[in-house]
Amino acid sequence: MSEKQALEDTKPNEDQSVWKADSDNHVKLEGGDAAKPSDISSEGNGSEGLQATRLYHRRWVIVFLFSLYSLSNSYQWIQYSIISNIFTKFYSVDDFTIDWMSMIYMLTYIPFIFPVTWLLDKKGLRVIALVATALNCAGTWIKVASVRPNLFYVTFLGQFCCSFAQVFILGMPSRIASVWFGSEEVSTACSIGVFGNQLGIAIGFLVPPILVPNVDDMDELAHHIRIMFYITAGVATLLFVLVVFVFQERPKIPPTQAQATARSIPPEQYSYIASIRNLLRNKPFMLLVVTYGLNVGCFYAVGTLLNRMIIVHYPGEEVNAGRIGLTIVIAGMVGSLICGVWLDRTKTYKQTTLAVYLLSLVGMIVYAATLSLGHLWVVFITAGVLGFFMTGYLPLGFEFAVELTYPESEGTSSGLLNCSAQVFGIIFTICQGKIIDNYGTLAGNIFLCVFLLIGTIMTALIKSDLRRQNANLQAKAADSSDWHNGSLSAPSVIIEAKL
C-alpha cells in the first residue's frame, strides 16, 4: 500500500458529520466523521484560527510494528553475552571478546547517530524504518552462515550489521509518538515503543540459554546455535516485509497543534547544524544527557556482564542467569508502561524522573548486597526491583528530553541521549568487567552505585521547562479565547479517524 493510498483510505465520509463539543473547547469527531474545510480551518475566511488535528486508528499499527522490529533487533544485542561461556568455548575466544558482541551495539551508535538523525529529518520515518529492518535482516542471515568454530569474524560481521540497524531504531519512539499521537497519549505511545526494545532484551536473556545448552560435542553445539540463528533470521525477514507494505510516513492531518506548528516550518528554514547547536546550548537538556547516559550505561553494563556475575556465585546456572535477566527487563517493561501512563495523566516530568532515578540507585545497592548470599530466589527479587526502576527510566528520559527541547527534532534529542548512553555503557562495561575480574562482583556493582548517586544529584539540578506542554496549553487557551469572543475561526478539531 502506498503512502498516498493509505492516507486516502483514512478520509472519513463527509455526509456523516456529527459535532460534539468537549471539555477543552475542541470539537471531536468520532471515527468515520469529518468536518467541512470551512469549519475546521480559517484558511477560507481570512482569520487566523488554529489548524485541524486528527487522530488516526492507524497510529497503533505503526507504533506496534515499530515495537516488533525493535524487539527483533534488541534481542540480538544480548544473545551472545548471556551465554558467553558457551560462545567462548565454541569460537575459542576469551570473555572480553564476547563482551564486544554486546559493546559493538554501543560503539557503532556513537559515530553514526548524527548522520542518521540528519537522514531522519530529511527523508522521514518510513525511509529510516526500511533501512533499519533491511540491515537487521541482512545481519541475521550473515550469522546463519557463521556457525563454524573458525568463522568468528563472520558472526561478528553479522552482529555489526545488526548494531548498525540499531542506530536507525533506538531514538525513534519519541519521534513516532510526536508525529502520530495526541498530546494526552504521547508518553504512553513512547512507552509502547520502548516496550518493544525491552521485550527484545528480555527474550534475549531467556531464549538463548534454552536453545543453546552447554554441551561438549561441537557438532551438536553448532546445530543448536544454527537453529537459534535461523529462527532469528526468519522473524527479521517477516518484519522487513511488513514494514515495506504497512509502515506509513505520517498522518495527513497532524495529531496536535505542536506537531502542526512543526510542520509549518519551511524546510529551507530548518538547519540540522543549528538544531544541534541549540540542543548543546540547552543546559537543562545537557544535564539530562549526562544523567540519562549514567543510568542507561549502568543497565547496559549489568546486562552485558550478568552471565559472568551469576556464574561466579552460582556455577552451572546459565539458564537461571537468563531468567534473572528476563526478570530485570519484564519488571522494567511494567515500570515503563506505568511511568508512561502516569506522565500522560500528571505531566510531572522532573518529579517522576528524579523519583525513579533515586529508586534505581536504591535497587542497585540492594542487588549488589544480595548477589553473593547464595540464594537465587533473593537475586530474582532484587533484580526485579532494580529492573522496574532502572529500565522503567528509559521512556521517562525520552519524553523529558522532548519537553525540554521543543520544537527541536525529537530524533535529534533522542539521538544525543542514546549517544551518551552508549559512551557510558562501553566505559562501564569495560571498567566493571575488569573490576569483577580483579576484585569481585561486589566491588564492580559498588562502582556502578557511585555513578548512579552522581546521576541522582544531577537530575535534581535539572530545571523543568516543559516547552511542548506549554505550546499545547497556549494553543488551547488561544483557541478557547477566540471561540468565546466570537471569532470567525472555529475551534481546533480533534478527529478520531478509522482506516
PDB file of N, CA and C in Angstrom, residues 75-142:
ATOM      1  N   TYR A  75      16.872  -8.028  20.755  1.00  0.00           N
ATOM      2  CA  TYR A  75      17.091  -9.409  21.170  1.00  0.00           C
ATOM      3  C   TYR A  75      18.527  -9.849  20.881  1.00  0.00           C
ATOM      4  N   GLN A  76      19.053  -9.401  19.730  1.00  0.00           N
ATOM      5  CA  GLN A  76      20.368  -9.845  19.306  1.00  0.00           C
ATOM      6  C   GLN A  76      21.499  -9.145  20.052  1.00  0.00           C
ATOM      7  N   TRP A  77      21.180  -8.036  20.704  1.00  0.00           N
ATOM      8  CA  TRP A  77      22.216  -7.334  21.479  1.00  0.00           C
ATOM      9  C   TRP A  77      22.803  -8.244  22.553  1.00  0.00           C
ATOM     10  N   ILE A  78      21.944  -9.020  23.207  1.00  0.00           N
ATOM     11  CA  ILE A  78      22.386  -9.750  24.392  1.00  0.00           C
ATOM     12  C   ILE A  78      22.522 -11.252  24.137  1.00  0.00           C
ATOM     13  N   GLN A  79      22.193 -11.747  22.924  1.00  0.00           N
ATOM     14  CA  GLN A  79      22.121 -13.189  22.710  1.00  0.00           C
ATOM     15  C   GLN A  79      23.475 -13.891  22.828  1.00  0.00           C
ATOM     16  N   TYR A  80      24.574 -13.167  22.632  1.00  0.00           N
ATOM     17  CA  TYR A  80      25.903 -13.761  22.829  1.00  0.00           C
ATOM     18  C   TYR A  80      26.336 -13.679  24.291  1.00  0.00           C
ATOM     19  N   SER A  81      26.159 -12.513  24.904  1.00  0.00           N
ATOM     20  CA  SER A  81      26.692 -12.293  26.249  1.00  0.00           C
ATOM     21  C   SER A  81      26.003 -13.147  27.301  1.00  0.00           C
ATOM     22  N   ILE A  82      24.709 -13.429  27.123  1.00  0.00           N
ATOM     23  CA  ILE A  82      24.010 -14.177  28.157  1.00  0.00           C
ATOM     24  C   ILE A  82      24.457 -15.639  28.204  1.00  0.00           C
ATOM     25  N   ILE A  83      25.081 -16.140  27.134  1.00  0.00           N
ATOM     26  CA  ILE A  83      25.695 -17.478  27.164  1.00  0.00           C
ATOM     27  C   ILE A  83      27.158 -17.342  26.744  1.00  0.00           C
ATOM     28  N   SER A  84      27.828 -16.358  27.333  1.00  0.00           N
ATOM     29  CA  SER A  84      29.201 -16.046  26.925  1.00  0.00           C
ATOM     30  C   SER A  84      30.137 -17.235  27.126  1.00  0.00           C
ATOM     31  N   ASN A  85      29.920 -18.008  28.186  1.00  0.00           N
ATOM     32  CA  ASN A  85      30.806 -19.152  28.422  1.00  0.00           C
ATOM     33  C   ASN A  85      30.674 -20.212  27.318  1.00  0.00           C
ATOM     34  N   ILE A  86      29.493 -20.314  26.711  1.00  0.00           N
ATOM     35  CA  ILE A  86      29.285 -21.275  25.615  1.00  0.00           C
ATOM     36  C   ILE A  86      29.942 -20.775  24.333  1.00  0.00           C
ATOM     37  N   PHE A  87      29.783 -19.494  24.031  1.00  0.00           N
ATOM     38  CA  PHE A  87      30.373 -18.957  22.807  1.00  0.00           C
ATOM     39  C   PHE A  87      31.894 -18.870  22.898  1.00  0.00           C
ATOM     40  N   THR A  88      32.418 -18.607  24.082  1.00  0.00           N
ATOM     41  CA  THR A  88      33.885 -18.614  24.205  1.00  0.00           C
ATOM     42  C   THR A  88      34.442 -20.006  23.899  1.00  0.00           C
ATOM     43  N   LYS A  89      33.725 -21.033  24.309  1.00  0.00           N
ATOM     44  CA  LYS A  89      34.152 -22.401  24.031  1.00  0.00           C
ATOM     45  C   LYS A  89      34.010 -22.741  22.553  1.00  0.00           C
ATOM     46  N   PHE A  90      32.909 -22.328  21.938  1.00  0.00           N
ATOM     47  CA  PHE A  90      32.652 -22.702  20.540  1.00  0.00           C
ATOM     48  C   PHE A  90      33.621 -22.011  19.588  1.00  0.00           C
ATOM     49  N   TYR A  91      33.833 -20.699  19.792  1.00  0.00           N
ATOM     50  CA  TYR A  91      34.694 -19.943  18.877  1.00  0.00           C
ATOM     51  C   TYR A  91      36.139 -19.836  19.372  1.00  0.00           C
ATOM     52  N   SER A  92      36.446 -20.409  20.531  1.00  0.00           N
ATOM     53  CA  SER A  92      37.801 -20.368  21.101  1.00  0.00           C
ATOM     54  C   SER A  92      38.317 -18.934  21.252  1.00  0.00           C
ATOM     55  N   VAL A  93      37.488 -18.091  21.872  1.00  0.00           N
ATOM     56  CA  VAL A  93      37.863 -16.706  22.156  1.00  0.00           C
ATOM     57  C   VAL A  93      37.693 -16.468  23.660  1.00  0.00           C
ATOM     58  N   ASP A  94      38.174 -15.314  24.143  1.00  0.00           N
ATOM     59  CA  ASP A  94      38.068 -15.054  25.581  1.00  0.00           C
ATOM     60  C   ASP A  94      36.788 -14.278  25.908  1.00  0.00           C
ATOM     61  N   ASP A  95      36.538 -14.103  27.210  1.00  0.00           N
ATOM     62  CA  ASP A  95      35.324 -13.432  27.658  1.00  0.00           C
ATOM     63  C   ASP A  95      35.231 -12.004  27.148  1.00  0.00           C
ATOM     64  N   PHE A  96      36.351 -11.291  27.158  1.00  0.00           N
ATOM     65  CA  PHE A  96      36.339  -9.893  26.730  1.00  0.00           C
ATOM     66  C   PHE A  96      35.940  -9.771  25.265  1.00  0.00           C
ATOM     67  N   THR A  97      36.342 -10.724  24.440  1.00  0.00           N
ATOM     68  CA  THR A  97      35.954 -10.709  23.024  1.00  0.00           C
ATOM     69  C   THR A  97      34.451 -10.882  22.873  1.00  0.00           C
ATOM     70  N   ILE A  98      33.865 -11.777  23.653  1.00  0.00           N
ATOM     71  CA  ILE A  98      32.418 -11.954  23.609  1.00  0.00           C
ATOM     72  C   ILE A  98      31.705 -10.721  24.162  1.00  0.00           C
ATOM     73  N   ASP A  99      32.290 -10.050  25.160  1.00  0.00           N
ATOM     74  CA  ASP A  99      31.703  -8.802  25.649  1.00  0.00           C
ATOM     75  C   ASP A  99      31.550  -7.785  24.517  1.00  0.00           C
ATOM     76  N   TRP A 100      32.478  -7.821  23.563  1.00  0.00           N
ATOM     77  CA  TRP A 100      32.405  -6.879  22.445  1.00  0.00           C
ATOM     78  C   TRP A 100      31.243  -7.177  21.501  1.00  0.00           C
ATOM     79  N   MET A 101      30.687  -8.379  21.568  1.00  0.00           N
ATOM     80  CA  MET A 101      29.491  -8.668  20.775  1.00  0.00           C
ATOM     81  C   MET A 101      28.306  -7.853  21.279  1.00  0.00           C
ATOM     82  N   SER A 102      28.347  -7.474  22.524  1.00  0.00           N
ATOM     83  CA  SER A 102      27.363  -6.545  23.076  1.00  0.00           C
ATOM     84  C   SER A 102      27.808  -5.100  22.883  1.00  0.00           C
ATOM     85  N   MET A 103      29.074  -4.828  23.186  1.00  0.00           N
ATOM     86  CA  MET A 103      29.551  -3.439  23.128  1.00  0.00           C
ATOM     87  C   MET A 103      29.605  -2.889  21.710  1.00  0.00           C
ATOM     88  N   ILE A 104      29.631  -3.762  20.685  1.00  0.00           N
ATOM     89  CA  ILE A 104      29.622  -3.269  19.310  1.00  0.00           C
ATOM     90  C   ILE A 104      28.333  -2.496  19.031  1.00  0.00           C
ATOM     91  N   TYR A 105      27.243  -2.898  19.693  1.00  0.00           N
ATOM     92  CA  TYR A 105      25.987  -2.138  19.584  1.00  0.00           C
ATOM     93  C   TYR A 105      26.181  -0.716  20.090  1.00  0.00           C
ATOM     94  N   MET A 106      26.919  -0.572  21.163  1.00  0.00           N
ATOM     95  CA  MET A 106      27.154   0.747  21.740  1.00  0.00           C
ATOM     96  C   MET A 106      28.136   1.550  20.902  1.00  0.00           C
ATOM     97  N   LEU A 107      29.217   0.891  20.475  1.00  0.00           N
ATOM     98  CA  LEU A 107      30.254   1.599  19.729  1.00  0.00           C
ATOM     99  C   LEU A 107      29.752   2.082  18.374  1.00  0.00           C
ATOM    100  N   THR A 108      29.007   1.260  17.670  1.00  0.00           N
ATOM    101  CA  THR A 108      28.515   1.630  16.338  1.00  0.00           C
ATOM    102  C   THR A 108      27.612   2.841  16.408  1.00  0.00           C
ATOM    103  N   TYR A 109      26.852   2.943  17.473  1.00  0.00           N
ATOM    104  CA  TYR A 109      25.875   4.026  17.585  1.00  0.00           C
ATOM    105  C   TYR A 109      26.531   5.404  17.596  1.00  0.00           C
ATOM    106  N   ILE A 110      27.678   5.497  18.245  1.00  0.00           N
ATOM    107  CA  ILE A 110      28.276   6.815  18.515  1.00  0.00           C
ATOM    108  C   ILE A 110      28.633   7.589  17.244  1.00  0.00           C
ATOM    109  N   PRO A 111      29.364   7.026  16.260  1.00  0.00           N
ATOM    110  CA  PRO A 111      29.701   7.825  15.084  1.00  0.00           C
ATOM    111  C   PRO A 111      28.564   7.972  14.073  1.00  0.00           C
ATOM    112  N   PHE A 112      27.585   7.063  14.103  1.00  0.00           N
ATOM    113  CA  PHE A 112      26.562   7.068  13.056  1.00  0.00           C
ATOM    114  C   PHE A 112      25.273   7.771  13.454  1.00  0.00           C
ATOM    115  N   ILE A 113      25.076   8.095  14.732  1.00  0.00           N
ATOM    116  CA  ILE A 113      23.802   8.659  15.130  1.00  0.00           C
ATOM    117  C   ILE A 113      23.540  10.017  14.485  1.00  0.00           C
ATOM    118  N   PHE A 114      24.556  10.841  14.306  1.00  0.00           N
ATOM    119  CA  PHE A 114      24.319  12.166  13.736  1.00  0.00           C
ATOM    120  C   PHE A 114      23.961  12.102  12.245  1.00  0.00           C
ATOM    121  N   PRO A 115      24.660  11.309  11.427  1.00  0.00           N
ATOM    122  CA  PRO A 115      24.182  11.151  10.039  1.00  0.00           C
ATOM    123  C   PRO A 115      22.779  10.558   9.958  1.00  0.00           C
ATOM    124  N   VAL A 116      22.449   9.639  10.852  1.00  0.00           N
ATOM    125  CA  VAL A 116      21.130   9.002  10.802  1.00  0.00           C
ATOM    126  C   VAL A 116      20.029   9.978  11.196  1.00  0.00           C
ATOM    127  N   THR A 117      20.260  10.808  12.223  1.00  0.00           N
ATOM    128  CA  THR A 117      19.237  11.787  12.594  1.00  0.00           C
ATOM    129  C   THR A 117      19.079  12.848  11.512  1.00  0.00           C
ATOM    130  N   TRP A 118      20.169  13.185  10.831  1.00  0.00           N
ATOM    131  CA  TRP A 118      20.058  14.090   9.671  1.00  0.00           C
ATOM    132  C   TRP A 118      19.191  13.448   8.584  1.00  0.00           C
ATOM    133  N   LEU A 119      19.423  12.161   8.313  1.00  0.00           N
ATOM    134  CA  LEU A 119      18.625  11.446   7.319  1.00  0.00           C
ATOM    135  C   LEU A 119      17.162  11.376   7.740  1.00  0.00           C
ATOM    136  N   LEU A 120      16.903  11.197   9.029  1.00  0.00           N
ATOM    137  CA  LEU A 120      15.531  11.171   9.536  1.00  0.00           C
ATOM    138  C   LEU A 120      14.831  12.498   9.257  1.00  0.00           C
ATOM    139  N   ASP A 121      15.511  13.608   9.515  1.00  0.00           N
ATOM    140  CA  ASP A 121      14.910  14.918   9.274  1.00  0.00           C
ATOM    141  C   ASP A 121      14.678  15.178   7.791  1.00  0.00           C
ATOM    142  N   LYS A 122      15.542  14.634   6.939  1.00  0.00           N
ATOM    143  CA  LYS A 122      15.433  14.881   5.503  1.00  0.00           C
ATOM    144  C   LYS A 122      14.458  13.923   4.815  1.00  0.00           C
ATOM    145  N   LYS A 123      14.470  12.651   5.209  1.00  0.00           N
ATOM    146  CA  LYS A 123      13.698  11.630   4.487  1.00  0.00           C
ATOM    147  C   LYS A 123      12.491  11.099   5.250  1.00  0.00           C
ATOM    148  N   GLY A 124      12.480  11.239   6.558  1.00  0.00           N
ATOM    149  CA  GLY A 124      11.314  10.842   7.321  1.00  0.00           C
ATOM    150  C   GLY A 124      11.372   9.438   7.889  1.00  0.00           C
ATOM    151  N   LEU A 125      10.294   9.077   8.604  1.00  0.00           N
ATOM    152  CA  LEU A 125      10.243   7.836   9.357  1.00  0.00           C
ATOM    153  C   LEU A 125      10.250   6.587   8.485  1.00  0.00           C
ATOM    154  N   ARG A 126       9.557   6.615   7.347  1.00  0.00           N
ATOM    155  CA  ARG A 126       9.445   5.402   6.534  1.00  0.00           C
ATOM    156  C   ARG A 126      10.800   4.951   5.993  1.00  0.00           C
ATOM    157  N   VAL A 127      11.591   5.880   5.481  1.00  0.00           N
ATOM    158  CA  VAL A 127      12.919   5.523   4.957  1.00  0.00           C
ATOM    159  C   VAL A 127      13.780   4.941   6.079  1.00  0.00           C
ATOM    160  N   ILE A 128      13.728   5.551   7.239  1.00  0.00           N
ATOM    161  CA  ILE A 128      14.509   5.056   8.386  1.00  0.00           C
ATOM    162  C   ILE A 128      14.071   3.650   8.765  1.00  0.00           C
ATOM    163  N   ALA A 129      12.762   3.414   8.764  1.00  0.00           N
ATOM    164  CA  ALA A 129      12.243   2.087   9.111  1.00  0.00           C
ATOM    165  C   ALA A 129      12.682   1.036   8.091  1.00  0.00           C
ATOM    166  N   LEU A 130      12.662   1.384   6.820  1.00  0.00           N
ATOM    167  CA  LEU A 130      13.077   0.439   5.776  1.00  0.00           C
ATOM    168  C   LEU A 130      14.558   0.084   5.892  1.00  0.00           C
ATOM    169  N   VAL A 131      15.395   1.088   6.110  1.00  0.00           N
ATOM    170  CA  VAL A 131      16.833   0.830   6.245  1.00  0.00           C
ATOM    171  C   VAL A 131      17.107  -0.021   7.490  1.00  0.00           C
ATOM    172  N   ALA A 132      16.432   0.301   8.594  1.00  0.00           N
ATOM    173  CA  ALA A 132      16.645  -0.435   9.846  1.00  0.00           C
ATOM    174  C   ALA A 132      16.312  -1.914   9.681  1.00  0.00           C
ATOM    175  N   THR A 133      15.147  -2.201   9.127  1.00  0.00           N
ATOM    176  CA  THR A 133      14.735  -3.600   9.005  1.00  0.00           C
ATOM    177  C   THR A 133      15.553  -4.342   7.955  1.00  0.00           C
ATOM    178  N   ALA A 134      15.987  -3.647   6.904  1.00  0.00           N
ATOM    179  CA  ALA A 134      16.823  -4.300   5.892  1.00  0.00           C
ATOM    180  C   ALA A 134      18.185  -4.690   6.476  1.00  0.00           C
ATOM    181  N   LEU A 135      18.808  -3.783   7.218  1.00  0.00           N
ATOM    182  CA  LEU A 135      20.102  -4.085   7.845  1.00  0.00           C
ATOM    183  C   LEU A 135      19.966  -5.203   8.879  1.00  0.00           C
ATOM    184  N   ASN A 136      18.897  -5.138   9.665  1.00  0.00           N
ATOM    185  CA  ASN A 136      18.681  -6.158  10.683  1.00  0.00           C
ATOM    186  C   ASN A 136      18.498  -7.532  10.042  1.00  0.00           C
ATOM    187  N   CYS A 137      17.738  -7.579   8.965  1.00  0.00           N
ATOM    188  CA  CYS A 137      17.511  -8.827   8.245  1.00  0.00           C
ATOM    189  C   CYS A 137      18.824  -9.370   7.668  1.00  0.00           C
ATOM    190  N   ALA A 138      19.610  -8.492   7.051  1.00  0.00           N
ATOM    191  CA  ALA A 138      20.886  -8.919   6.471  1.00  0.00           C
ATOM    192  C   ALA A 138      21.823  -9.478   7.538  1.00  0.00           C
ATOM    193  N   GLY A 139      21.877  -8.806   8.693  1.00  0.00           N
ATOM    194  CA  GLY A 139      22.751  -9.275   9.764  1.00  0.00           C
ATOM    195  C   GLY A 139      22.389 -10.661  10.267  1.00  0.00           C
ATOM    196  N   THR A 140      21.087 -10.948  10.356  1.00  0.00           N
ATOM    197  CA  THR A 140      20.668 -12.268  10.843  1.00  0.00           C
ATOM    198  C   THR A 140      21.069 -13.377   9.878  1.00  0.00           C
ATOM    199  N   TRP A 141      20.993 -13.125   8.575  1.00  0.00           N
ATOM    200  CA  TRP A 141      21.363 -14.170   7.605  1.00  0.00           C
ATOM    201  C   TRP A 141      22.875 -14.355   7.523  1.00  0.00           C
ATOM    202  N   ILE A 142      23.641 -13.296   7.774  1.00  0.00           N
ATOM    203  CA  ILE A 142      25.096 -13.444   7.851  1.00  0.00           C
ATOM    204  C   ILE A 142      25.464 -14.361   9.019  1.00  0.00           C
TER     205      ILE A 142
END
